[in-house]
mmCIF file of C-alpha atoms in Angstrom:
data_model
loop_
_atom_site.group_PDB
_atom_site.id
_atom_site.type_symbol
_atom_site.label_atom_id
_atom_site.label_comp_id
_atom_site.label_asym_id
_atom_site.label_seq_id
_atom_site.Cartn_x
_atom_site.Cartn_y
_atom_site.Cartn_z
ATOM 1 C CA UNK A 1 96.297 118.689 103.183
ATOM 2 C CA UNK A 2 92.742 118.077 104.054
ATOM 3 C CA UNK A 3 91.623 114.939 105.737
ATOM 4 C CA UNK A 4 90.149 112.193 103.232
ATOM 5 C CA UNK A 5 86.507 111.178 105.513
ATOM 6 C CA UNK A 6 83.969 108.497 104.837
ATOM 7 C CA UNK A 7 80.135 108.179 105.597
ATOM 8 C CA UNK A 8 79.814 106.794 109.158
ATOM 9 C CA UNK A 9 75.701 106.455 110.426
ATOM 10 C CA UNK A 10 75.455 109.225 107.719
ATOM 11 C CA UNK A 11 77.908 111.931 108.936
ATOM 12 C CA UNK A 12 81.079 112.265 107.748
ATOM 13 C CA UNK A 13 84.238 111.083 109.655
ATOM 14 C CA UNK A 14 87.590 111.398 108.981
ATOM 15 C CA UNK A 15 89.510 108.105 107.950
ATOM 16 C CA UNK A 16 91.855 108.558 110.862
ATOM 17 C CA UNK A 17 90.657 108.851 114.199
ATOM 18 C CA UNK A 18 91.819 108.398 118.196
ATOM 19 C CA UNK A 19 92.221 104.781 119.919
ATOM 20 C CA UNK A 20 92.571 104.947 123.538
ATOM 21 C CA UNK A 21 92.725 101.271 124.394
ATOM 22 C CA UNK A 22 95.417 101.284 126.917
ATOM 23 C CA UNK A 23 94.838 104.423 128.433
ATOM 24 C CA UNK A 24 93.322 105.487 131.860
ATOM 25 C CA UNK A 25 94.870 102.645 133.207
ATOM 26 C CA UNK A 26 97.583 104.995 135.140
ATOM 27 C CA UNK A 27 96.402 107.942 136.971
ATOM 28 C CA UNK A 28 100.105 109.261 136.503
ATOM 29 C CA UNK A 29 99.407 109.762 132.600
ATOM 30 C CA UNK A 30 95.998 110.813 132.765
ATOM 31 C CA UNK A 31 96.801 114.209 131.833
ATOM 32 C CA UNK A 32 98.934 113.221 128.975
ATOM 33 C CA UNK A 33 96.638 111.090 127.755
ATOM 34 C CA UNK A 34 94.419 114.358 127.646
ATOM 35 C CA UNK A 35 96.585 116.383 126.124
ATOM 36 C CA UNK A 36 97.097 113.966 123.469
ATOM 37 C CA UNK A 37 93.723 113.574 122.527
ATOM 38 C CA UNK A 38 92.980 117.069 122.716
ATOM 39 C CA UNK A 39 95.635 117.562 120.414
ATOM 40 C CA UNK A 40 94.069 115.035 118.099
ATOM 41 C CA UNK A 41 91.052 117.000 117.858
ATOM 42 C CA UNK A 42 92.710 120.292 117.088
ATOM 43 C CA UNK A 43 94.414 118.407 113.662
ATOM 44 C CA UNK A 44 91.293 116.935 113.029
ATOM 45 C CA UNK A 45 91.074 113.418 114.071
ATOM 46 C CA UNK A 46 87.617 113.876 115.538
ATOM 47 C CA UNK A 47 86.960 110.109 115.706
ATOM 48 C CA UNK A 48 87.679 109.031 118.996
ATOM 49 C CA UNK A 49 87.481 105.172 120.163
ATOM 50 C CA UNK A 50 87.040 103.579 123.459
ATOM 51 C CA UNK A 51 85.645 101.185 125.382
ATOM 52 C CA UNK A 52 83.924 99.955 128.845
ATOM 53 C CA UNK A 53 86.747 97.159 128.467
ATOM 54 C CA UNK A 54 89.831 99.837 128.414
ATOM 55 C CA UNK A 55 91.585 100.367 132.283
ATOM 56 C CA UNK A 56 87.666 99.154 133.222
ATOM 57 C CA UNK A 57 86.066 102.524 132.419
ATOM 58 C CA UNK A 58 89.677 104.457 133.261
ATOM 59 C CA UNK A 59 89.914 105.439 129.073
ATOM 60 C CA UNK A 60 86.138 106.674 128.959
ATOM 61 C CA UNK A 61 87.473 108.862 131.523
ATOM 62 C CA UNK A 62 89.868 109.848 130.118
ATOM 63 C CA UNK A 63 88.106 110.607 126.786
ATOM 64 C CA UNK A 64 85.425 112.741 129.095
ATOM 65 C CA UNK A 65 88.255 114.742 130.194
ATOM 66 C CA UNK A 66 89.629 115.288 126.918
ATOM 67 C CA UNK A 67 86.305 116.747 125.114
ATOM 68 C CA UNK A 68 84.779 118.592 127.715
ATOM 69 C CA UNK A 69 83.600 121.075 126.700
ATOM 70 C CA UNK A 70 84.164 120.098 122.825
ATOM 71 C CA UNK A 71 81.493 117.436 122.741
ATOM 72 C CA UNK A 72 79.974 118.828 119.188
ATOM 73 C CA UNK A 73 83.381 118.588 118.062
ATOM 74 C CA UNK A 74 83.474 114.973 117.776
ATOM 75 C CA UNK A 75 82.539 111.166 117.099
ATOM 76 C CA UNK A 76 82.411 109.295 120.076
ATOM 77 C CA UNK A 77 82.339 105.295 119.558
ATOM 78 C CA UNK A 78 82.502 102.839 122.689
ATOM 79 C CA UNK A 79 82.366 99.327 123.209
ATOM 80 C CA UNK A 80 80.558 97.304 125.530
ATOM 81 C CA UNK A 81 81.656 93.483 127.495
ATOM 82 C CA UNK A 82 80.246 90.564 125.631
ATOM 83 C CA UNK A 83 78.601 89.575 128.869
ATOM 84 C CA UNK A 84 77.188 93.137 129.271
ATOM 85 C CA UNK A 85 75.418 92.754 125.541
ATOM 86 C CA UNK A 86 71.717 91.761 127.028
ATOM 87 C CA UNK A 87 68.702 93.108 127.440
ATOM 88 C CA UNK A 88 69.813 94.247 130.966
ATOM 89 C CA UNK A 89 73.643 94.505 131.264
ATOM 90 C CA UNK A 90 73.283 96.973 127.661
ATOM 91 C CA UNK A 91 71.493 99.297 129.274
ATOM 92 C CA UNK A 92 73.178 99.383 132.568
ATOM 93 C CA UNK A 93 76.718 99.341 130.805
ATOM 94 C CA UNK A 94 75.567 102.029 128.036
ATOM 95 C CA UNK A 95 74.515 104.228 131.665
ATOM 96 C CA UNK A 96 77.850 103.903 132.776
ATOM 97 C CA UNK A 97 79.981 104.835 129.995
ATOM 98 C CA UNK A 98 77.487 107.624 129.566
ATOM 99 C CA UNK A 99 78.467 108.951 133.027
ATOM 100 C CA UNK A 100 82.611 108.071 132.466
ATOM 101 C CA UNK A 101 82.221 110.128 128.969
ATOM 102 C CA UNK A 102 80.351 113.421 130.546
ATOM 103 C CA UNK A 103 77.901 112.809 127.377
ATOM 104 C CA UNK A 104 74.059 111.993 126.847
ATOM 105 C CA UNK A 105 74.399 110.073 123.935
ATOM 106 C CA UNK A 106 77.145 107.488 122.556
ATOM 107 C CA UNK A 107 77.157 108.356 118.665
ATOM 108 C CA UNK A 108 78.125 104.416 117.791
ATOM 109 C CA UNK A 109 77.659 101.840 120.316
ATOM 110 C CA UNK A 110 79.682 98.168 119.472
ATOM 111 C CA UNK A 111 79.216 94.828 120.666
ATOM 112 C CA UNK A 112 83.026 93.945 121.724
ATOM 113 C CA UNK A 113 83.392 90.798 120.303
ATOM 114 C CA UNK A 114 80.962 87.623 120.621
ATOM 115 C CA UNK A 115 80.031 86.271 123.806
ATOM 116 C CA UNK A 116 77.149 84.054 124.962
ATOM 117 C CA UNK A 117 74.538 86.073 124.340
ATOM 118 C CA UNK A 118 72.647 85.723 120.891
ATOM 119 C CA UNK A 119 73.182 88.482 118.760
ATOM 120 C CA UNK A 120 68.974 89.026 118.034
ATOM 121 C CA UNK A 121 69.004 90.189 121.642
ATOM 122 C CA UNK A 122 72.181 92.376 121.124
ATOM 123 C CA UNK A 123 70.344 93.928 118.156
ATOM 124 C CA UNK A 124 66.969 94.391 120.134
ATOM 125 C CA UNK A 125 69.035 95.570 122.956
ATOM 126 C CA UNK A 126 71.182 98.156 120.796
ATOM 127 C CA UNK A 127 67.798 99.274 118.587
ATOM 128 C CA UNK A 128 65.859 100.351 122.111
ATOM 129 C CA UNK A 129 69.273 102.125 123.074
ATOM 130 C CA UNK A 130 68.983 103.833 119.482
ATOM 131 C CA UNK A 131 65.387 104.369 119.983
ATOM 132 C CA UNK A 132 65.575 105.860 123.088
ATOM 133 C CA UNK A 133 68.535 108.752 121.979
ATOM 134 C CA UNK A 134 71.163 106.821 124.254
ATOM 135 C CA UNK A 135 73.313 105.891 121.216
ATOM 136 C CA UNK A 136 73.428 107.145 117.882
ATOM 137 C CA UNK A 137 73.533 104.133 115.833
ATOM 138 C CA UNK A 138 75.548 100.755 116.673
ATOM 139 C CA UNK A 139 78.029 98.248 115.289
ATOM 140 C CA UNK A 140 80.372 95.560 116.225
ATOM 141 C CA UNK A 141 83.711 94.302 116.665
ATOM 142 C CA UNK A 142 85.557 91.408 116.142
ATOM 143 C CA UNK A 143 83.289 89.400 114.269
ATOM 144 C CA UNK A 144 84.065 87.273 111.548
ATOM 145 C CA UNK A 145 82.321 86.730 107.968
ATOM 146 C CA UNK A 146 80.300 83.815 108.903
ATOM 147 C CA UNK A 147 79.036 85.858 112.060
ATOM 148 C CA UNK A 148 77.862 89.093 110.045
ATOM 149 C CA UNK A 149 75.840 87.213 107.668
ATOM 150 C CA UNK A 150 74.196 85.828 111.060
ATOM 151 C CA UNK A 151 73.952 88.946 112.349
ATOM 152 C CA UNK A 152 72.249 90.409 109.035
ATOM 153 C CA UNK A 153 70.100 87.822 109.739
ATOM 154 C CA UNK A 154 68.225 88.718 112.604
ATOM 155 C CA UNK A 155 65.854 91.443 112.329
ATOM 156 C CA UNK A 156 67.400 94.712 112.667
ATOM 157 C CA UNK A 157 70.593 93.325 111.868
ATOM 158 C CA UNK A 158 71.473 94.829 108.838
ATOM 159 C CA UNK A 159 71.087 98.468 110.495
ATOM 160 C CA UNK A 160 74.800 97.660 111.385
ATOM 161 C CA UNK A 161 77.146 100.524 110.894
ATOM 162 C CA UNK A 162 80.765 99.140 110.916
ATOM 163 C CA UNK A 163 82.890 96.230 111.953
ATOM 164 C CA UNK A 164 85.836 96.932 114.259
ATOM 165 C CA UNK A 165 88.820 94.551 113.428
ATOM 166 C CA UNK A 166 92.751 94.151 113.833
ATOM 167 C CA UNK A 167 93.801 95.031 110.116
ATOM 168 C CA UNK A 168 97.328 95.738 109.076
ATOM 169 C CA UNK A 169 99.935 94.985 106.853
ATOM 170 C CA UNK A 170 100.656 91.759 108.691
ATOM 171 C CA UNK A 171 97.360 91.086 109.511
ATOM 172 C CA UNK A 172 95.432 90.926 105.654
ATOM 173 C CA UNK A 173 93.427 87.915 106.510
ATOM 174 C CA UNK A 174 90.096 90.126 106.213
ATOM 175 C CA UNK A 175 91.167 90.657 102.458
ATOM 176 C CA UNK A 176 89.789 87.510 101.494
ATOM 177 C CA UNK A 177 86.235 88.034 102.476
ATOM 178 C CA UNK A 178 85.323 89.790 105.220
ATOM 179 C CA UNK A 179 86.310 93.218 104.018
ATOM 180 C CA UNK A 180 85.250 92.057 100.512
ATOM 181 C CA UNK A 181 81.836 91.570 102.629
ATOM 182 C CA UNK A 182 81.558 94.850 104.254
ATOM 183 C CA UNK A 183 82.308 96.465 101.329
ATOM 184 C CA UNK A 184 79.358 95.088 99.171
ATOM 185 C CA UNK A 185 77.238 95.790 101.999
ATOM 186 C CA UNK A 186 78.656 99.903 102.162
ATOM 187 C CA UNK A 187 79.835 98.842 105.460
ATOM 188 C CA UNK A 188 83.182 100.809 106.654
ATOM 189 C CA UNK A 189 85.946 99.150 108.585
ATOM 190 C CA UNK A 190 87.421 100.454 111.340
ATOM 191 C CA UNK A 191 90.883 98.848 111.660
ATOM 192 C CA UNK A 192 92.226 98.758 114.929
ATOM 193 C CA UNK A 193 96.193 98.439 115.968
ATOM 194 C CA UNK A 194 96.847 99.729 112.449
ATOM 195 C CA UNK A 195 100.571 99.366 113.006
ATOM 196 C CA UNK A 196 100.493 96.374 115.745
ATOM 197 C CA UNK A 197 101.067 98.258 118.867
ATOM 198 C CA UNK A 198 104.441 99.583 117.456
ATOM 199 C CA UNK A 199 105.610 96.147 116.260
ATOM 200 C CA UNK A 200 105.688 96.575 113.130
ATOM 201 C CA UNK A 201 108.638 94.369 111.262
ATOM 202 C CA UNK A 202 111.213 97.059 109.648
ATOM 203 C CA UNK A 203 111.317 95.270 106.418
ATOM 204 C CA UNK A 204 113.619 96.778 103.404
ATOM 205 C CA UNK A 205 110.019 97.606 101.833
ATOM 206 C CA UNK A 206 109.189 99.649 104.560
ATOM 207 C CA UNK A 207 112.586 101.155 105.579
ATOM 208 C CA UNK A 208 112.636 102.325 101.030
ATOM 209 C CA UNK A 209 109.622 103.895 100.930
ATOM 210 C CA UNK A 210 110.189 105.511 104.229
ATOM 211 C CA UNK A 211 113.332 107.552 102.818
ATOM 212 C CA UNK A 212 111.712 108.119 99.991
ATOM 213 C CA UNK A 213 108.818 109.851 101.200
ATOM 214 C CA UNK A 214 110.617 111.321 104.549
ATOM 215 C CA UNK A 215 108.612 109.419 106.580
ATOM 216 C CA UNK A 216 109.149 106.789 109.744
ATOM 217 C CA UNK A 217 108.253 103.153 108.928
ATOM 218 C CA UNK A 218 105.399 103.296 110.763
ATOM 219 C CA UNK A 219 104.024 106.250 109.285
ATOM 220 C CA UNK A 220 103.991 104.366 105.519
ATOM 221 C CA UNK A 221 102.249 101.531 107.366
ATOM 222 C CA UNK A 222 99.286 103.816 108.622
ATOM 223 C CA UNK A 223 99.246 105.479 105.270
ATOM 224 C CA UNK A 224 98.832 102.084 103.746
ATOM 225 C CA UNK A 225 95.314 101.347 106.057
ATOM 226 C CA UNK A 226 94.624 104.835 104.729
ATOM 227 C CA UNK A 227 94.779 103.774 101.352
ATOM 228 C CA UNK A 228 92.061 100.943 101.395
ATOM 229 C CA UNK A 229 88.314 101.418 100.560
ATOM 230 C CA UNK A 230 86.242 101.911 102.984
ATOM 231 C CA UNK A 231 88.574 101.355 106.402
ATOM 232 C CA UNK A 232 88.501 104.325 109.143
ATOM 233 C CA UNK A 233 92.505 103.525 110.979
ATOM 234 C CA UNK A 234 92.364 104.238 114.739
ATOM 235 C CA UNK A 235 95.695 104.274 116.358
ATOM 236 C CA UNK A 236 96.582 104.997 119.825
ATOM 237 C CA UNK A 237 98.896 107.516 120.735
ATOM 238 C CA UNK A 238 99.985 109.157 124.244
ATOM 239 C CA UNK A 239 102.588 111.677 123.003
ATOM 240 C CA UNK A 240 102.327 114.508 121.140
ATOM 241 C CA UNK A 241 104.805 113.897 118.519
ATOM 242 C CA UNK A 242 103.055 110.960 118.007
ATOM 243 C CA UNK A 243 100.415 112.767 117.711
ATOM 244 C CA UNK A 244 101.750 114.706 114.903
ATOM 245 C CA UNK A 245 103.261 112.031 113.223
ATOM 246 C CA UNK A 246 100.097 109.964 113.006
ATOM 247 C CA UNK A 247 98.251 113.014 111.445
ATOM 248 C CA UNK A 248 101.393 113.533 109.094
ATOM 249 C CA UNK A 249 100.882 110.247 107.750
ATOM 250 C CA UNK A 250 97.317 110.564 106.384
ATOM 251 C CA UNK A 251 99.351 113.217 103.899
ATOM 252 C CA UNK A 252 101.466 110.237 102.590
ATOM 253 C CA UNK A 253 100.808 109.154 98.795
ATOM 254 C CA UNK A 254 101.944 105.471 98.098
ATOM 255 C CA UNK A 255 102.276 104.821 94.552
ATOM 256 C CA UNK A 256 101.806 101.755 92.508
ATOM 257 C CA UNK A 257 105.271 100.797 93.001
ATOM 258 C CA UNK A 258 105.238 101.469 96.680
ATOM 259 C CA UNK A 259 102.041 99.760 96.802
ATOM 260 C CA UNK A 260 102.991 96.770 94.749
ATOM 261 C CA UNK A 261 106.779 96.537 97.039
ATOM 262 C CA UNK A 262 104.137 96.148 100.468
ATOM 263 C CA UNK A 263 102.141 93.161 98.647
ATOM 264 C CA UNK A 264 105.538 91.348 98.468
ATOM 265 C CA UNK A 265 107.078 92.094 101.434
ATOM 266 C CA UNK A 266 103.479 91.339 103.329
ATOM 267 C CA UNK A 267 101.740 89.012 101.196
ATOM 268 C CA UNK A 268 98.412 89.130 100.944
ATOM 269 C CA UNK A 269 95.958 86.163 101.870
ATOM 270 C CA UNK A 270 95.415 83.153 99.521
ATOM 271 C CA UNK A 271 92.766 81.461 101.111
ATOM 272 C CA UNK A 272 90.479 82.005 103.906
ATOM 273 C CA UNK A 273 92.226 82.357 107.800
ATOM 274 C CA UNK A 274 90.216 82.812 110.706
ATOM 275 C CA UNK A 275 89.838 86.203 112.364
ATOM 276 C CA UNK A 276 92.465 87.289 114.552
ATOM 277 C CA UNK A 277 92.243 89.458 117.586
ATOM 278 C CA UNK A 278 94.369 91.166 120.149
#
């Protein structure tokens, strides 16, 4: 089945892409780290994630390694320190990741989460870096409602791309209005730790739809971050059955009553809740 994509800085991405956060962090699975993202990109998840943050640099590496020679074949996004996010550290960190990727350009550049510096210099910072062909286009992560409508704000501020969050099924508090948010403002989600590292509670919901569909638990809770408007999943994954199975779950088709069995078993918000992070 072809891959559902979405409009990301006006190309076209698939809705389920390649997180790396927790690779290059062992030189001992480097090369099945590769292989697993190479994989990736031969059953289309062309979307690959990373971050200066991730084994400090180790996962750009590993990322470099993985598309060499493949570059055209995909959408690189990284993510640089809060305390890198200045007129100075962004372009010194942007250099760097440049170098760990093998790549002259970053095609979307994010703020990691909020630090001390204000976000108008973030967004002067990250324009220049557009300006200049460094970066494609640039986002954030890990910022709540009340901070995007600061960070509209600011001049340039509203030539944000996408907000990065944890979103899963027990993790809806971005239901109540900060995906509502991004959505009026044709602003995609990306949703990272779709399935919370692998922790994901076996509930009878889960374990039912599962059989039905011949599927693992986890892969009906990545199909169900598939399912929502406007929300790119990126899930990590170092083996290539994993691999497979990830792909194998943007096939899955939850129905109404599947749909409507996930609401009870994992509620969705009734009121606001502060952001959460991992």
């Amino acid at each position: 089945m072809p891959m559902t994509s979405i409009s990301l800085t006006s190309r076209m991405v698939p809705t389920l892409g390649q997180g790396t956060w927790g690779m290059g962090e062992d030189r001992r699975g480097r090369d099945r780290e590769v292989r697993s993202l190479q994989l990736g990109l031969d059953l289309g998840l062309t979307l690959i994630d990373t971050a200066e943050m991730y084994g400090e640099g180790g996962a750009e590496e590993v990322v470099g390694a993985a598309i060499s020679g493949r570059r055209d074949e995909c959408f690189l996004v990284s993510k640089v320190y809060p305390q890198n996010a200045g007129r100075r550290g962004a372009p010194e960190a942007c250099e760097r990741s440049l170098r760990r990727l093998g790549v002259d350009r970053i095609d979307l550049y994010l703020l990691h989460w909020r630090g001390g510096v204000p976000l108008a210099e973030t967004v002067e910072v990250m324009e220049r870096l557009r300006d200049q062909g460094k970066i494609g286009a640039w986002g954030v992560s890990n910022l709540d409602t009340d901070d995007m409508v600061e960070l509209t704000g600011v001049p340039h501020g509203s030539n944000c791309a996408t907000n990065q969050v944890l979103y899963n099924l027990t993790r809806r508090g971005v239901e109540w209005d900060l995906l509502p948010w991004c959505r009026d403002h044709a602003m995609p989600v990306m949703a990272y730790s779709p399935i919370e590292q692998g922790r994901m509670p076996a509930k009878s919901a889960l374990k039912s739809i599962a059989g039905k569909l011949g599927a693992t638990v986890f892969q009906v809770a990545l199909a169900w971050v598939l399912h929502q408007d406007g929300v790119i999943a990126i899930p990590k994954a170092t083996d290539p059955e994993h691999v497979k199975a990830n792909r194998a779950a943007a096939d899955l088709v939850l129905d109404a009553e599947d749909l409507a069995a996930l609401d009870q078993a994992f509620p969705p918000p009734k009121g606001p809740k502060p952001l959460e992070m991992l």
